[in-house]
Amino acid sequence: MIETVETTPFRDQKPGTSGLRKKVPEFQKRGYVENFLQSIFDAQEGYEGKTLVVGGDGRFYNEDVIQTAIRMALANGFGRILIGQNGILSTPAASNVIRKYKAFGGIILSASHNPGGPNEDFGIKYNGANGGPASETVTGAIYERSLVIDRYKTMDIPQVDLSRIGRVDVAGGVVEIIDPVADYADLMETLFDFAAIRDLFASGFRMQFDAMSAVTGPYAEEIFVKRLGADPAAMMNTTPLPDFGGHHPDPNLVHAKELYAAMMAEDGPDFGAASDGDGDRNLIIGKGMYVTPSDSLAMLAANAHLAPGYAKGIAGIARSMPTSQAADRVAEARGLPCFETPTGWKFFGNLLDAGKVTICGEESAGTGSDHVREKDGLWAVLLWLNVLAVRRQSVAEIARDHWATFGRNYYARHDYEALDTATADDMVAALRERLPSLVGRTFGNRTIRAADDFAYHDQVDGSSSAKQGIRVFFDDGARIVYRLSGTGTTGATLRVYLERYEPNDGNLSMQTNDALADLVTAADEIAEISARTGRVSADVIT
Ligand code: G16
């Protein structure tokens, strides 16, 4: 019954920051999905008879790829496939299922916050037994395999009904369809004081949540409404749709603008939140106060002990290099270790496994802890709710209090999207070459004190990752970081990360745009962005 099908390699299956992401028509090419899945399996050892978790964010093509994955995983010798009902598992829920059921690993189907639909984005990612994204060593092996692959294994079996919870025996293996929400919601109850949060809601506290027609809708209804008593009418877009209703399921102020407007209204709710396509990112807005992801990381790290799951304190904090250094201030004040890793959640896995850190975060709306090995949007929302339930202050009061204690890192990311790839590569290469000559140059009242190309050495497994972003440091503590996106599917995206620090006795209430205006000008001049690309301003500012 097992068939071995001959195939020829595709040259473009190199996983990026977070798995392989392409437009749907690329994945629909004959053999494209099969080649990549077989390359994943071929890069692993010892999975015979073991469990594989498969789930996705419900976007267009999700179910087709799940059926393919079932056939191929069984043909390759996996013993059991665990799948979320209707093919749905949020990325953090998938990480939890892998860990809880001691699976060998998991296949997660998502292009995260990117749009979905027949001509939009899709993605495939492999996570290992710790529930986290495969390390660079593993993704490197998958890519190498994809370049030489000449056959894949599959089998001819009927489609599995993904809508029926339960177990079916298929061709000598087992396929189990599980409730995608229950295990995850139970895990959240072990970390947070649900009784205190219920009391908060009972006291009239108002929350608005936008699931963006993506995966977290069913999770939000179970957790916020059923278990915590939030108002069901304040849950927006909770039905997952294959095209996310035609929107970008990206929880930022541009794509969650309805939520943002509600939060800025005179009579707005107390707390607003959103999550992305696959549920790993979060957006936090207090009444009249947006909290940047970098600040949210620092504020959650400073307050985590207020939640039962972290009552004993945290072991340390890790942030991706471009994330603002606000969390470093908390770590320093609390005597905690702080780690700086390259962009991408996969780099936190070893630190979490080794118990060196408890809380991690990225400026790209990702925050999480050692409860799973992915960033976790609803976890961040629940930790905020737990903190609000204990402190009984507004988000704005907590933020102001934080800055008055630790100082404020004004921060923004400017994205230049869909650039010509060669132009973008040349711009970065030229900047890299100019690095030594930048030191000592003055821009306004700032002078560049150092400039380098970030390289990371993983203390746990000894691996090294070079060229992870160009850093320019100024004498007043300000910083500019440049890097090219590793998740885009159209041309190249240049990300410019801008940051300056204002001590706790400085001006803590500036508008971010004003605070960073001269750095934006310097960033353009240093990298010759407008001169080389013709772009006079960023397409997206977050
Ligand atoms: C972007 C972000 C990273 C994030 C990655 C994957 O990568 O900048 O911080 O880790 O997306 O996140 P998600 O799985 O939510 O898409 P890049 O390389 O495009 O900057």
PDB file of C-alpha atoms and ligand atoms in Angstrom, residues 17-18 21 112-113 276 278 280-281 343-345 362-364 375 413 483-488 495 497, ligand 1:
ATOM      1  CA  THR A  17      12.787  33.048   9.912  1.00  0.00           C
ATOM      2  CA  SER A  18       9.797  30.796  10.578  1.00  0.00           C
ATOM      3  CA  ARG A  21       6.457  30.584   3.362  1.00  0.00           C
ATOM      4  CA  SER A 112       1.061  33.714  10.467  1.00  0.00           C
ATOM      5  CA  HIS A 113      -0.199  37.272  10.067  1.00  0.00           C
ATOM      6  CA  ASP A 276      -2.854  37.073  14.593  1.00  0.00           C
ATOM      7  CA  ASP A 278      -2.045  31.499  13.965  1.00  0.00           C
ATOM      8  CA  ASP A 280       1.156  33.484  18.444  1.00  0.00           C
ATOM      9  CA  ARG A 281       1.233  37.284  18.208  1.00  0.00           C
ATOM     10  CA  THR A 343      15.202  37.328  15.256  1.00  0.00           C
ATOM     11  CA  GLY A 344      12.954  34.256  15.295  1.00  0.00           C
ATOM     12  CA  TRP A 345      11.426  32.272  18.146  1.00  0.00           C
ATOM     13  CA  GLU A 362      10.192  39.990  20.148  1.00  0.00           C
ATOM     14  CA  GLU A 363       9.313  43.478  18.994  1.00  0.00           C
ATOM     15  CA  SER A 364       7.127  41.873  16.324  1.00  0.00           C
ATOM     16  CA  LYS A 375       5.246  32.825  21.356  1.00  0.00           C
ATOM     17  CA  ARG A 413      10.027  49.737  13.438  1.00  0.00           C
ATOM     18  CA  ARG A 483      17.842  43.710   8.649  1.00  0.00           C
ATOM     19  CA  LEU A 484      16.046  42.065   5.765  1.00  0.00           C
ATOM     20  CA  SER A 485      12.909  40.097   6.555  1.00  0.00           C
ATOM     21  CA  GLY A 486      13.077  36.321   6.394  1.00  0.00           C
ATOM     22  CA  THR A 487       9.335  35.756   6.137  1.00  0.00           C
ATOM     23  CA  GLY A 488       8.222  37.847   3.175  1.00  0.00           C
ATOM     24  CA  ARG A 495      13.201  46.514   8.505  1.00  0.00           C
ATOM     25  CA  TYR A 497      14.405  49.422  14.086  1.00  0.00           C
TER      26      TYR A 497
HETATM   27  C1  G16 B   1       9.200  38.282  11.430  1.00  0.00           C
HETATM   28  C2  G16 B   1       9.501  38.986  12.732  1.00  0.00           C
HETATM   29  C3  G16 B   1      10.159  38.027  13.710  1.00  0.00           C
HETATM   30  C4  G16 B   1       9.281  36.797  13.894  1.00  0.00           C
HETATM   31  C5  G16 B   1       8.982  36.197  12.539  1.00  0.00           C
HETATM   32  C6  G16 B   1       8.032  35.030  12.629  1.00  0.00           C
HETATM   33  O1  G16 B   1      10.400  37.840  10.841  1.00  0.00           O
HETATM   34  O2  G16 B   1      10.333  40.085  12.511  1.00  0.00           O
HETATM   35  O3  G16 B   1      10.366  38.674  14.930  1.00  0.00           O
HETATM   36  O4  G16 B   1       9.937  35.851  14.688  1.00  0.00           O
HETATM   37  O5  G16 B   1       8.381  37.162  11.705  1.00  0.00           O
HETATM   38  O6  G16 B   1       6.853  35.398  13.292  1.00  0.00           O
HETATM   39  P1  G16 B   1       5.478  34.791  12.856  1.00  0.00           P
HETATM   40  O7  G16 B   1       5.605  33.322  12.990  1.00  0.00           O
HETATM   41  O8  G16 B   1       4.460  35.396  13.777  1.00  0.00           O
HETATM   42  O9  G16 B   1       5.326  35.227  11.443  1.00  0.00           O
HETATM   43  P2  G16 B   1      11.134  38.625   9.663  1.00  0.00           P
HETATM   44  O10 G16 B   1      12.284  37.766   9.286  1.00  0.00           O
HETATM   45  O11 G16 B   1      10.103  38.824   8.583  1.00  0.00           O
HETATM   46  O12 G16 B   1      11.533  39.948  10.258  1.00  0.00           O
END
